[in-house]
């Protein structure tokens, strides 16, 4: 694995971790929103007792309208706002997943290009190595033929020297018999 592949894998791992982390945060946030919006019994019970007491004592129908408005607001939140928030979060999660897929595709293309580049480089190196082997074999053949030529010249020179020394010995033998 090359350094680029490791970096690309780290980027993908970070993106996957962020998506999972984002997804868990969205779930916990949705749970919190749900409990705040829908699990309001203790708060409502206390507020209801207070409002009823105030209604009975001082304010009359005006408090009834406030309670009705509060009920309508809670109903609207449950029916419209919460589903809209959920939909928006789902849309954002979908965008994140699309971006992650695009990043993953880009990394795959980069890896493929890197593999193609390595294959071309490897093919070039193999061709170059074959060419060097052929050149070395030609060089060695040339060296053997030159060695044979030098050996042949040496042999001929040795024969000439032997003949020359043989003649000199004959000449010397002629002079020594006198």
CSV table of N, CA and C in Angstrom, one decimal:
chain,number,residue,atom,x,y,z
A,1,UNK,N,0.9,-1.2,0.0
A,1,UNK,CA,0.0,0.0,0.0
A,1,UNK,C,0.9,1.2,0.0
A,2,UNK,N,0.6,2.1,-0.9
A,2,UNK,CA,1.5,3.3,-1.0
A,2,UNK,C,1.0,4.4,0.0
A,3,UNK,N,1.8,5.4,0.1
A,3,UNK,CA,1.4,6.5,1.0
A,3,UNK,C,0.1,7.2,0.6
A,4,UNK,N,-0.1,7.3,-0.7
A,4,UNK,CA,-1.3,7.9,-1.2
A,4,UNK,C,-2.5,7.1,-0.9
A,5,UNK,N,-2.3,5.8,-1.0
A,5,UNK,CA,-3.4,4.9,-0.7
A,5,UNK,C,-3.8,4.9,0.8
A,6,UNK,N,-2.8,5.0,1.6
A,6,UNK,CA,-3.0,5.1,3.1
A,6,UNK,C,-3.7,6.4,3.4
A,7,UNK,N,-3.3,7.5,2.8
A,7,UNK,CA,-3.9,8.8,3.0
A,7,UNK,C,-5.4,8.7,2.5
A,8,UNK,N,-5.6,8.2,1.4
A,8,UNK,CA,-7.0,8.1,0.9
A,8,UNK,C,-7.8,7.2,1.8
A,9,UNK,N,-7.3,6.1,2.3
A,9,UNK,CA,-8.0,5.2,3.2
A,9,UNK,C,-8.3,6.0,4.5
A,10,UNK,N,-7.3,6.8,5.0
A,10,UNK,CA,-7.6,7.6,6.2
A,10,UNK,C,-8.7,8.6,6.0
A,11,UNK,N,-8.7,9.2,4.8
A,11,UNK,CA,-9.7,10.2,4.5
A,11,UNK,C,-11.1,9.5,4.5
A,12,UNK,N,-11.2,8.4,3.9
A,12,UNK,CA,-12.5,7.6,3.8
A,12,UNK,C,-12.9,7.2,5.2
A,13,UNK,N,-11.9,6.7,6.0
A,13,UNK,CA,-12.2,6.3,7.4
A,13,UNK,C,-12.7,7.5,8.2
A,14,UNK,N,-12.1,8.6,8.1
A,14,UNK,CA,-12.5,9.8,8.8
A,14,UNK,C,-14.0,10.2,8.4
A,15,UNK,N,-14.2,10.2,7.1
A,15,UNK,CA,-15.6,10.5,6.6
A,15,UNK,C,-16.6,9.5,7.1
A,16,UNK,N,-16.3,8.2,7.1
A,16,UNK,CA,-17.2,7.3,7.6
A,16,UNK,C,-17.5,7.5,9.1
A,17,UNK,N,-16.4,7.7,9.8
A,17,UNK,CA,-16.5,8.0,11.2
A,17,UNK,C,-17.4,9.2,11.5
A,18,UNK,N,-17.2,10.3,10.7
A,18,UNK,CA,-17.9,11.5,10.9
A,18,UNK,C,-19.4,11.3,10.6
A,19,UNK,N,-19.7,10.5,9.5
A,19,UNK,CA,-21.1,10.2,9.2
A,19,UNK,C,-21.8,9.4,10.3
A,20,UNK,N,-21.0,8.4,10.8
A,20,UNK,CA,-21.6,7.6,11.9
A,20,UNK,C,-21.8,8.5,13.1
A,21,UNK,N,-20.8,9.3,13.4
A,21,UNK,CA,-20.9,10.2,14.6
A,21,UNK,C,-22.0,11.2,14.4
A,22,UNK,N,-22.2,11.7,13.2
A,22,UNK,CA,-23.2,12.7,12.9
A,22,UNK,C,-24.6,12.0,13.0
A,23,UNK,N,-24.7,10.8,12.6
A,23,UNK,CA,-25.9,10.0,12.6
A,23,UNK,C,-26.3,9.8,14.1
A,24,UNK,N,-25.3,9.4,14.9
A,24,UNK,CA,-25.7,9.2,16.3
A,24,UNK,C,-26.0,10.5,17.0
A,25,UNK,N,-25.4,11.6,16.7
A,25,UNK,CA,-25.7,12.8,17.3
A,25,UNK,C,-27.2,13.3,16.8
A,26,UNK,N,-27.5,13.0,15.6
A,26,UNK,CA,-28.8,13.3,15.1
A,26,UNK,C,-29.9,12.5,15.8
A,27,UNK,N,-29.6,11.2,16.1
A,27,UNK,CA,-30.5,10.4,16.8
A,27,UNK,C,-30.7,10.9,18.2
A,28,UNK,N,-29.6,11.2,18.9
A,28,UNK,CA,-29.7,11.7,20.2
A,28,UNK,C,-30.4,13.0,20.3
A,29,UNK,N,-30.1,13.9,19.3
A,29,UNK,CA,-30.8,15.2,19.3
A,29,UNK,C,-32.3,15.0,19.0
A,30,UNK,N,-32.7,14.0,18.1
A,30,UNK,CA,-34.1,13.8,17.9
A,30,UNK,C,-34.7,13.2,19.1
A,31,UNK,N,-34.0,12.4,19.8
A,31,UNK,CA,-34.6,11.8,21.1
A,31,UNK,C,-34.8,13.0,22.1
A,32,UNK,N,-33.9,13.9,22.2
A,32,UNK,CA,-34.0,15.0,23.1
A,32,UNK,C,-35.2,15.9,22.7
A,33,UNK,N,-35.2,16.2,21.4
A,33,UNK,CA,-36.3,17.0,20.9
A,33,UNK,C,-37.7,16.3,21.2
A,34,UNK,N,-37.7,15.1,20.9
A,34,UNK,CA,-38.9,14.3,21.1
A,34,UNK,C,-39.3,14.3,22.6
A,35,UNK,N,-38.4,14.1,23.5
A,35,UNK,CA,-38.7,14.1,24.9
A,35,UNK,C,-39.2,15.5,25.3
A,36,UNK,N,-38.5,16.6,24.8
A,36,UNK,CA,-38.9,17.9,25.2
A,36,UNK,C,-40.3,18.3,24.7
A,37,UNK,N,-40.6,17.8,23.4
A,37,UNK,CA,-41.8,18.2,22.8
A,37,UNK,C,-43.0,17.3,23.2
A,38,UNK,N,-42.7,16.1,23.3
A,38,UNK,CA,-43.8,15.1,23.5
A,38,UNK,C,-44.0,14.6,24.9
A,39,UNK,N,-42.9,14.6,25.7
A,39,UNK,CA,-42.9,14.1,27.1
A,39,UNK,C,-43.0,15.3,28.0
A,40,UNK,N,-44.1,16.0,27.9
A,40,UNK,CA,-44.3,17.2,28.7
A,40,UNK,C,-45.4,17.1,29.8
A,41,UNK,N,-45.7,15.9,30.1
A,41,UNK,CA,-46.8,15.7,31.1
A,41,UNK,C,-46.5,16.3,32.5
A,42,UNK,N,-45.3,16.1,33.1
A,42,UNK,CA,-45.0,16.8,34.4
A,42,UNK,C,-45.1,18.3,34.3
A,43,UNK,N,-44.6,18.9,33.3
A,43,UNK,CA,-44.6,20.3,33.2
A,43,UNK,C,-46.0,20.8,32.9
A,44,UNK,N,-46.7,20.1,32.1
A,44,UNK,CA,-48.1,20.5,31.7
A,44,UNK,C,-49.0,20.3,32.9
A,45,UNK,N,-48.8,19.3,33.7
A,45,UNK,CA,-49.7,19.1,34.9
A,45,UNK,C,-49.6,20.2,35.9
A,46,UNK,N,-48.3,20.6,36.1
A,46,UNK,CA,-48.1,21.7,37.0
A,46,UNK,C,-48.6,23.0,36.5
A,47,UNK,N,-48.4,23.2,35.2
A,47,UNK,CA,-48.9,24.5,34.6
A,47,UNK,C,-50.4,24.5,34.5
A,48,UNK,N,-51.0,23.3,34.3
A,48,UNK,CA,-52.4,23.2,34.2
A,48,UNK,C,-53.1,23.5,35.6
A,49,UNK,N,-52.5,23.0,36.7
A,49,UNK,CA,-53.0,23.3,38.0
A,49,UNK,C,-53.0,24.8,38.3
A,50,UNK,N,-51.8,25.4,37.9
A,50,UNK,CA,-51.6,26.8,38.1
A,50,UNK,C,-52.6,27.6,37.3
A,51,UNK,N,-52.8,27.2,36.0
A,51,UNK,CA,-53.7,28.0,35.2
A,51,UNK,C,-55.2,27.8,35.6
A,52,UNK,N,-55.5,26.6,36.0
A,52,UNK,CA,-56.9,26.4,36.5
A,52,UNK,C,-57.1,27.3,37.7
A,53,UNK,N,-56.2,27.3,38.6
A,53,UNK,CA,-56.4,28.1,39.8
A,53,UNK,C,-56.5,29.6,39.4
A,54,UNK,N,-55.6,30.1,38.6
A,54,UNK,CA,-55.7,31.5,38.1
A,54,UNK,C,-57.0,31.7,37.4
A,55,UNK,N,-57.3,30.8,36.6
A,55,UNK,CA,-58.6,30.9,35.8
A,55,UNK,C,-59.8,31.1,36.7
A,56,UNK,N,-59.8,30.2,37.7
A,56,UNK,CA,-61.0,30.2,38.6
A,56,UNK,C,-61.0,31.5,39.4
A,57,UNK,N,-59.8,32.0,39.8
A,57,UNK,CA,-59.7,33.1,40.7
A,57,UNK,C,-59.8,34.4,40.0
A,58,UNK,N,-59.0,34.7,39.0
A,58,UNK,CA,-58.9,36.0,38.4
A,58,UNK,C,-59.3,36.2,37.0
A,59,UNK,N,-58.8,35.4,36.1
A,59,UNK,CA,-58.7,35.7,34.7
A,59,UNK,C,-59.9,35.2,33.9
A,60,UNK,N,-60.5,34.2,34.2
A,60,UNK,CA,-61.7,33.8,33.5
A,60,UNK,C,-61.4,33.2,32.1
A,61,UNK,N,-62.1,33.7,31.2
A,61,UNK,CA,-62.0,33.2,29.8
A,61,UNK,C,-60.7,33.6,29.1
A,62,UNK,N,-60.1,34.6,29.5
A,62,UNK,CA,-58.8,35.0,28.9
A,62,UNK,C,-57.8,33.8,29.1
A,63,UNK,N,-57.7,33.2,30.2
A,63,UNK,CA,-56.8,32.1,30.5
A,63,UNK,C,-57.2,30.9,29.6
A,64,UNK,N,-58.5,30.7,29.4
A,64,UNK,CA,-59.0,29.6,28.6
A,64,UNK,C,-58.4,29.8,27.2
A,65,UNK,N,-58.4,31.0,26.6
A,65,UNK,CA,-57.8,31.2,25.3
A,65,UNK,C,-56.3,30.9,25.3
A,66,UNK,N,-55.6,31.3,26.4
A,66,UNK,CA,-54.2,31.0,26.5
A,66,UNK,C,-53.9,29.5,26.4
A,67,UNK,N,-54.7,28.8,27.2
A,67,UNK,CA,-54.6,27.3,27.2
A,67,UNK,C,-54.9,26.7,25.9
A,68,UNK,N,-55.9,27.3,25.2
A,68,UNK,CA,-56.3,26.8,23.9
A,68,UNK,C,-55.1,27.1,22.9
A,69,UNK,N,-54.5,28.3,23.0
A,69,UNK,CA,-53.4,28.6,22.1
A,69,UNK,C,-52.2,27.7,22.4
A,70,UNK,N,-52.0,27.4,23.7
A,70,UNK,CA,-50.9,26.5,24.0
A,70,UNK,C,-51.1,25.1,23.5
A,71,UNK,N,-52.4,24.6,23.6
A,71,UNK,CA,-52.7,23.3,23.1
A,71,UNK,C,-52.5,23.3,21.6
A,72,UNK,N,-52.9,24.4,20.9
A,72,UNK,CA,-52.8,24.5,19.4
A,72,UNK,C,-51.3,24.5,19.0
A,73,UNK,N,-50.5,25.2,19.8
A,73,UNK,CA,-49.0,25.3,19.6
A,73,UNK,C,-48.4,23.9,19.7
A,74,UNK,N,-48.8,23.2,20.8
A,74,UNK,CA,-48.2,21.9,21.0
A,74,UNK,C,-48.6,21.0,19.8
A,75,UNK,N,-49.9,21.0,19.5
A,75,UNK,CA,-50.4,20.2,18.4
A,75,UNK,C,-49.7,20.5,17.1
A,76,UNK,N,-49.5,21.8,16.8
A,76,UNK,CA,-48.7,22.2,15.6
A,76,UNK,C,-47.3,21.7,15.6
A,77,UNK,N,-46.7,21.8,16.8
A,77,UNK,CA,-45.3,21.3,16.9
A,77,UNK,C,-45.3,19.8,16.6
A,78,UNK,N,-46.2,19.1,17.2
A,78,UNK,CA,-46.2,17.6,17.0
A,78,UNK,C,-46.5,17.3,15.6
A,79,UNK,N,-47.4,18.0,15.0
A,79,UNK,CA,-47.9,17.6,13.6
A,79,UNK,C,-47.0,18.1,12.5
A,80,UNK,N,-46.4,19.3,12.7
A,80,UNK,CA,-45.8,20.0,11.6
A,80,UNK,C,-44.3,20.2,11.8
A,81,UNK,N,-43.9,20.8,12.9
A,81,UNK,CA,-42.5,21.1,13.1
A,81,UNK,C,-41.6,19.9,13.3
A,82,UNK,N,-42.0,19.0,14.1
A,82,UNK,CA,-41.2,17.8,14.4
A,82,UNK,C,-41.0,17.0,13.1
A,83,UNK,N,-42.0,16.7,12.3
A,83,UNK,CA,-41.8,16.0,11.0
A,83,UNK,C,-40.9,16.8,10.1
A,84,UNK,N,-41.1,18.1,10.1
A,84,UNK,CA,-40.3,18.9,9.2
A,84,UNK,C,-38.8,18.8,9.6
A,85,UNK,N,-38.6,18.9,10.9
A,85,UNK,CA,-37.2,18.8,11.4
A,85,UNK,C,-36.6,17.5,11.1
A,86,UNK,N,-37.4,16.4,11.2
A,86,UNK,CA,-36.9,15.1,10.9
A,86,UNK,C,-36.6,15.0,9.4
A,87,UNK,N,-37.4,15.5,8.6
A,87,UNK,CA,-37.2,15.5,7.1
A,87,UNK,C,-35.9,16.3,6.8
A,88,UNK,N,-35.7,17.4,7.3
A,88,UNK,CA,-34.6,18.2,7.1
A,88,UNK,C,-33.3,17.5,7.5
A,89,UNK,N,-33.3,16.8,8.6
A,89,UNK,CA,-32.2,16.1,9.1
A,89,UNK,C,-31.9,14.9,8.2
A,90,UNK,N,-33.0,14.2,7.7
A,90,UNK,CA,-32.8,13.1,6.8
A,90,UNK,C,-32.2,13.6,5.5
A,91,UNK,N,-32.7,14.8,5.0
A,91,UNK,CA,-32.1,15.3,3.7
A,91,UNK,C,-30.6,15.6,3.9
A,92,UNK,N,-30.3,16.2,5.0
A,92,UNK,CA,-28.8,16.6,5.3
A,92,UNK,C,-28.0,15.3,5.4
A,93,UNK,N,-28.5,14.3,6.0
A,93,UNK,CA,-27.8,13.0,6.1
A,93,UNK,C,-27.7,12.4,4.7
A,94,UNK,N,-28.7,12.5,3.9
A,94,UNK,CA,-28.6,12.0,2.5
A,94,UNK,C,-27.5,12.8,1.7
A,95,UNK,N,-27.4,14.1,1.9
A,95,UNK,CA,-26.3,14.8,1.2
A,95,UNK,C,-25.0,14.4,1.7
A,96,UNK,N,-24.8,14.2,3.0
A,96,UNK,CA,-23.5,13.7,3.5
A,96,UNK,C,-23.2,12.4,2.9
A,97,UNK,N,-24.2,11.5,2.9
A,97,UNK,CA,-23.9,10.2,2.3
A,97,UNK,C,-23.5,10.3,0.8
A,98,UNK,N,-24.2,11.2,0.1
A,98,UNK,CA,-23.8,11.4,-1.3
A,98,UNK,C,-22.4,11.9,-1.5
A,99,UNK,N,-22.0,12.9,-0.6
A,99,UNK,CA,-20.7,13.4,-0.6
A,99,UNK,C,-19.6,12.3,-0.3
A,100,UNK,N,-20.0,11.5,0.7
A,100,UNK,CA,-19.1,10.4,1.0
A,100,UNK,C,-18.9,9.4,-0.1
A,101,UNK,N,-20.0,9.1,-0.8
A,101,UNK,CA,-19.9,8.3,-2.0
A,101,UNK,C,-19.1,8.9,-3.1
A,102,UNK,N,-19.3,10.2,-3.3
A,102,UNK,CA,-18.4,10.9,-4.3
A,102,UNK,C,-17.0,10.8,-3.9
A,103,UNK,N,-16.7,11.1,-2.6
A,103,UNK,CA,-15.3,11.0,-2.2
A,103,UNK,C,-14.7,9.6,-2.4
A,104,UNK,N,-15.5,8.6,-2.1
A,104,UNK,CA,-15.1,7.2,-2.2
A,104,UNK,C,-14.8,6.9,-3.7
A,105,UNK,N,-15.7,7.4,-4.6
A,105,UNK,CA,-15.5,7.2,-6.0
A,105,UNK,C,-14.2,7.8,-6.5
A,106,UNK,N,-13.9,9.1,-6.0
A,106,UNK,CA,-12.7,9.8,-6.3
A,106,UNK,C,-11.5,9.0,-5.9
A,107,UNK,N,-11.6,8.5,-4.7
A,107,UNK,CA,-10.4,7.7,-4.2
A,107,UNK,C,-10.2,6.4,-5.0
A,108,UNK,N,-11.3,5.8,-5.4
A,108,UNK,CA,-11.2,4.6,-6.3
A,108,UNK,C,-10.5,5.0,-7.6
A,109,UNK,N,-11.0,6.1,-8.2
A,109,UNK,CA,-10.3,6.5,-9.5
A,109,UNK,C,-8.9,6.8,-9.3
A,110,UNK,N,-8.5,7.5,-8.2
A,110,UNK,CA,-7.1,7.7,-7.9
A,110,UNK,C,-6.3,6.4,-7.7
A,111,UNK,N,-6.9,5.5,-7.0
A,111,UNK,CA,-6.2,4.2,-6.9
A,111,UNK,C,-6.0,3.5,-8.2
A,112,UNK,N,-7.0,3.6,-9.0
A,112,UNK,CA,-6.9,2.9,-10.4
A,112,UNK,C,-5.8,3.6,-11.2
A,113,UNK,N,-5.8,4.9,-11.2
A,113,UNK,CA,-4.8,5.7,-11.9
A,113,UNK,C,-3.4,5.3,-11.4
A,114,UNK,N,-3.3,5.2,-10.1
A,114,UNK,CA,-2.0,4.9,-9.5
A,114,UNK,C,-1.5,3.4,-9.9
A,115,UNK,N,-2.5,2.5,-9.9
A,115,UNK,CA,-2.2,1.2,-10.4
A,115,UNK,C,-1.8,1.1,-11.8
A,116,UNK,N,-2.5,1.9,-12.7
A,116,UNK,CA,-2.1,2.0,-14.1
A,116,UNK,C,-0.7,2.6,-14.3
A,117,UNK,N,-0.4,3.6,-13.5
A,117,UNK,CA,0.9,4.3,-13.5
A,117,UNK,C,2.0,3.3,-13.1
A,118,UNK,N,1.7,2.5,-12.1
A,118,UNK,CA,2.7,1.5,-11.6
A,118,UNK,C,2.9,0.4,-12.6
A,119,UNK,N,1.8,0.0,-13.3
A,119,UNK,CA,1.9,-1.0,-14.3
A,119,UNK,C,2.8,-0.5,-15.5
A,120,UNK,N,2.5,0.7,-15.9
A,120,UNK,CA,3.3,1.3,-17.0
A,120,UNK,C,4.8,1.4,-16.6
A,121,UNK,N,5.0,1.9,-15.4
A,121,UNK,CA,6.4,2.0,-14.9
A,121,UNK,C,7.0,0.6,-14.8
A,122,UNK,N,6.3,-0.4,-14.3
A,122,UNK,CA,6.8,-1.7,-14.2
A,122,UNK,C,7.2,-2.3,-15.6
A,123,UNK,N,6.2,-2.1,-16.5
A,123,UNK,CA,6.5,-2.6,-17.9
A,123,UNK,C,7.7,-1.9,-18.5
A,124,UNK,N,7.9,-0.6,-18.2
A,124,UNK,CA,9.0,0.1,-18.7
A,124,UNK,C,10.3,-0.5,-18.1
A,125,UNK,N,10.3,-0.7,-16.8
A,125,UNK,CA,11.4,-1.3,-16.1
A,125,UNK,C,11.8,-2.7,-16.6
A,126,UNK,N,10.8,-3.5,-16.9
A,126,UNK,CA,11.0,-4.8,-17.4
A,126,UNK,C,11.6,-4.7,-18.8
A,127,UNK,N,11.1,-3.8,-19.7
A,127,UNK,CA,11.6,-3.7,-21.0
A,127,UNK,C,13.1,-3.2,-20.9
A,128,UNK,N,13.3,-2.2,-20.1
A,128,UNK,CA,14.7,-1.7,-19.9
A,128,UNK,C,15.6,-2.7,-19.4
A,129,UNK,N,15.2,-3.6,-18.5
A,129,UNK,CA,16.0,-4.6,-18.0
A,129,UNK,C,16.3,-5.6,-19.1
A,130,UNK,N,15.4,-6.0,-19.9
A,130,UNK,CA,15.6,-6.9,-21.0
A,130,UNK,C,16.6,-6.3,-22.0
A,131,UNK,N,16.5,-5.0,-22.2
A,131,UNK,CA,17.4,-4.4,-23.2
A,131,UNK,C,18.8,-4.4,-22.6
A,132,UNK,N,18.9,-4.2,-21.3
A,132,UNK,CA,20.3,-4.2,-20.6
A,132,UNK,C,20.9,-5.6,-20.7
A,133,UNK,N,20.0,-6.6,-20.5
A,133,UNK,CA,20.5,-8.0,-20.6
A,133,UNK,C,21.0,-8.3,-22.0
A,134,UNK,N,20.3,-7.9,-23.0
A,134,UNK,CA,20.7,-8.1,-24.4
A,134,UNK,C,22.0,-7.3,-24.6
A,135,UNK,N,22.1,-6.1,-24.2
A,135,UNK,CA,23.4,-5.3,-24.4
A,135,UNK,C,24.5,-6.0,-23.6
A,136,UNK,N,24.3,-6.5,-22.4
A,136,UNK,CA,25.3,-7.2,-21.7
A,136,UNK,C,25.8,-8.5,-22.4
A,137,UNK,N,24.8,-9.2,-22.9
A,137,UNK,CA,25.2,-10.5,-23.7
A,137,UNK,C,26.0,-10.1,-24.9
A,138,UNK,N,25.6,-9.0,-25.6
A,138,UNK,CA,26.4,-8.6,-26.8
A,138,UNK,C,27.8,-8.2,-26.4
A,139,UNK,N,27.9,-7.5,-25.3
A,139,UNK,CA,29.2,-7.0,-24.8
A,139,UNK,C,30.0,-8.2,-24.5
A,140,UNK,N,29.4,-9.2,-23.8
A,140,UNK,CA,30.2,-10.4,-23.4
A,140,UNK,C,30.7,-11.2,-24.6
A,141,UNK,N,29.8,-11.3,-25.7
A,141,UNK,CA,30.2,-12.0,-26.9
A,141,UNK,C,31.4,-11.2,-27.6
A,142,UNK,N,31.3,-9.9,-27.6
A,142,UNK,CA,32.3,-9.1,-28.2
A,142,UNK,C,33.6,-9.3,-27.4
A,143,UNK,N,33.5,-9.3,-26.1
A,143,UNK,CA,34.7,-9.5,-25.2
A,143,UNK,C,35.3,-10.9,-25.5
A,144,UNK,N,34.5,-11.9,-25.7
A,144,UNK,CA,35.0,-13.3,-26.0
A,144,UNK,C,35.7,-13.3,-27.3
A,145,UNK,N,35.1,-12.6,-28.3
A,145,UNK,CA,35.8,-12.6,-29.6
A,145,UNK,C,37.1,-11.8,-29.6
A,146,UNK,N,37.1,-10.7,-28.9
A,146,UNK,CA,38.3,-9.9,-28.7
A,146,UNK,C,39.4,-10.7,-28.0
A,147,UNK,N,38.9,-11.5,-26.9
A,147,UNK,CA,39.9,-12.3,-26.2
A,147,UNK,C,40.5,-13.4,-27.1
A,148,UNK,N,39.6,-13.9,-28.0
A,148,UNK,CA,40.1,-15.0,-28.9
A,148,UNK,C,41.1,-14.3,-29.9
A,149,UNK,N,40.8,-13.1,-30.3
A,149,UNK,CA,41.8,-12.4,-31.2
A,149,UNK,C,43.1,-12.2,-30.5
A,150,UNK,N,43.0,-11.7,-29.3
A,150,UNK,CA,44.3,-11.4,-28.6
A,150,UNK,C,45.0,-12.6,-28.3
A,151,UNK,N,44.3,-13.7,-27.9
A,151,UNK,CA,45.0,-15.0,-27.7
A,151,UNK,C,45.7,-15.5,-29.0
A,152,UNK,N,45.0,-15.3,-30.1
A,152,UNK,CA,45.5,-15.8,-31.4
A,152,UNK,C,46.8,-15.0,-31.7
A,153,UNK,N,46.7,-13.6,-31.5
A,153,UNK,CA,47.9,-12.8,-31.8
A,153,UNK,C,49.0,-13.1,-30.9
A,154,UNK,N,48.7,-13.4,-29.6
A,154,UNK,CA,49.7,-13.8,-28.7
A,154,UNK,C,50.4,-15.1,-29.1
A,155,UNK,N,49.6,-16.1,-29.5
A,155,UNK,CA,50.1,-17.4,-30.0
A,155,UNK,C,51.0,-17.2,-31.2
A,156,UNK,N,50.6,-16.3,-32.1
A,156,UNK,CA,51.4,-16.1,-33.3
A,156,UNK,C,52.7,-15.4,-32.9
A,157,UNK,N,52.6,-14.4,-32.0
A,157,UNK,CA,53.8,-13.7,-31.6
A,157,UNK,C,54.8,-14.7,-30.9
A,158,UNK,N,54.2,-15.6,-30.1
A,158,UNK,CA,55.1,-16.6,-29.4
A,158,UNK,C,55.7,-17.5,-30.4
A,159,UNK,N,55.0,-17.9,-31.4
A,159,UNK,CA,55.6,-18.8,-32.5
A,159,UNK,C,56.7,-18.0,-33.2
A,160,UNK,N,56.5,-16.7,-33.5
A,160,UNK,CA,57.5,-15.9,-34.2
A,160,UNK,C,58.8,-15.8,-33.3
A,161,UNK,N,58.5,-15.6,-32.0
A,161,UNK,CA,59.7,-15.5,-31.1
A,161,UNK,C,60.4,-16.8,-31.0
A,162,UNK,N,59.7,-17.9,-30.9
A,162,UNK,CA,60.3,-19.2,-30.9
A,162,UNK,C,61.2,-19.4,-32.1
A,163,UNK,N,60.6,-19.1,-33.3
A,163,UNK,CA,61.3,-19.2,-34.5
A,163,UNK,C,62.6,-18.4,-34.6
A,164,UNK,N,62.3,-17.1,-34.1
A,164,UNK,CA,63.5,-16.1,-34.1
A,164,UNK,C,64.6,-16.6,-33.1
A,165,UNK,N,64.2,-17.1,-32.0
A,165,UNK,CA,65.2,-17.6,-31.0
A,165,UNK,C,65.8,-18.9,-31.5
A,166,UNK,N,65.1,-19.7,-32.2
A,166,UNK,CA,65.7,-20.9,-32.8
A,166,UNK,C,66.7,-20.6,-33.9
A,167,UNK,N,66.4,-19.6,-34.7
A,167,UNK,CA,67.3,-19.1,-35.7
A,167,UNK,C,68.6,-18.5,-35.1
A,168,UNK,N,68.3,-17.8,-34.0
A,168,UNK,CA,69.5,-17.1,-33.3
A,168,UNK,C,70.4,-18.2,-32.7
A,169,UNK,N,69.7,-19.3,-32.2
A,169,UNK,CA,70.5,-20.4,-31.6
A,169,UNK,C,71.3,-21.1,-32.7
A,170,UNK,N,70.7,-21.2,-33.9
A,170,UNK,CA,71.4,-21.8,-35.0
A,170,UNK,C,72.6,-21.0,-35.4
A,171,UNK,N,72.3,-19.7,-35.5
A,171,UNK,CA,73.4,-18.8,-35.8
A,171,UNK,C,74.5,-18.8,-34.8
A,172,UNK,N,74.1,-18.8,-33.6
A,172,UNK,CA,75.1,-18.8,-32.5
A,172,UNK,C,75.8,-20.2,-32.5
A,173,UNK,N,75.1,-21.2,-32.8
A,173,UNK,CA,75.8,-22.5,-32.9
A,173,UNK,C,76.8,-22.5,-34.0
A,174,UNK,N,76.6,-21.9,-35.1
A,174,UNK,CA,77.5,-21.8,-36.2
A,174,UNK,C,78.8,-21.1,-35.7
A,175,UNK,N,78.6,-20.0,-35.0
A,175,UNK,CA,79.7,-19.2,-34.6
A,175,UNK,C,80.5,-19.9,-33.5
A,176,UNK,N,79.8,-20.7,-32.7
A,176,UNK,CA,80.5,-21.3,-31.6
A,176,UNK,C,81.3,-22.5,-32.0
A,177,UNK,N,81.0,-23.1,-33.2
A,177,UNK,CA,81.8,-24.2,-33.7
A,177,UNK,C,83.1,-23.7,-34.2
A,178,UNK,N,83.4,-22.6,-34.5
A,178,UNK,CA,84.6,-22.1,-35.1
A,178,UNK,C,85.7,-22.2,-34.1
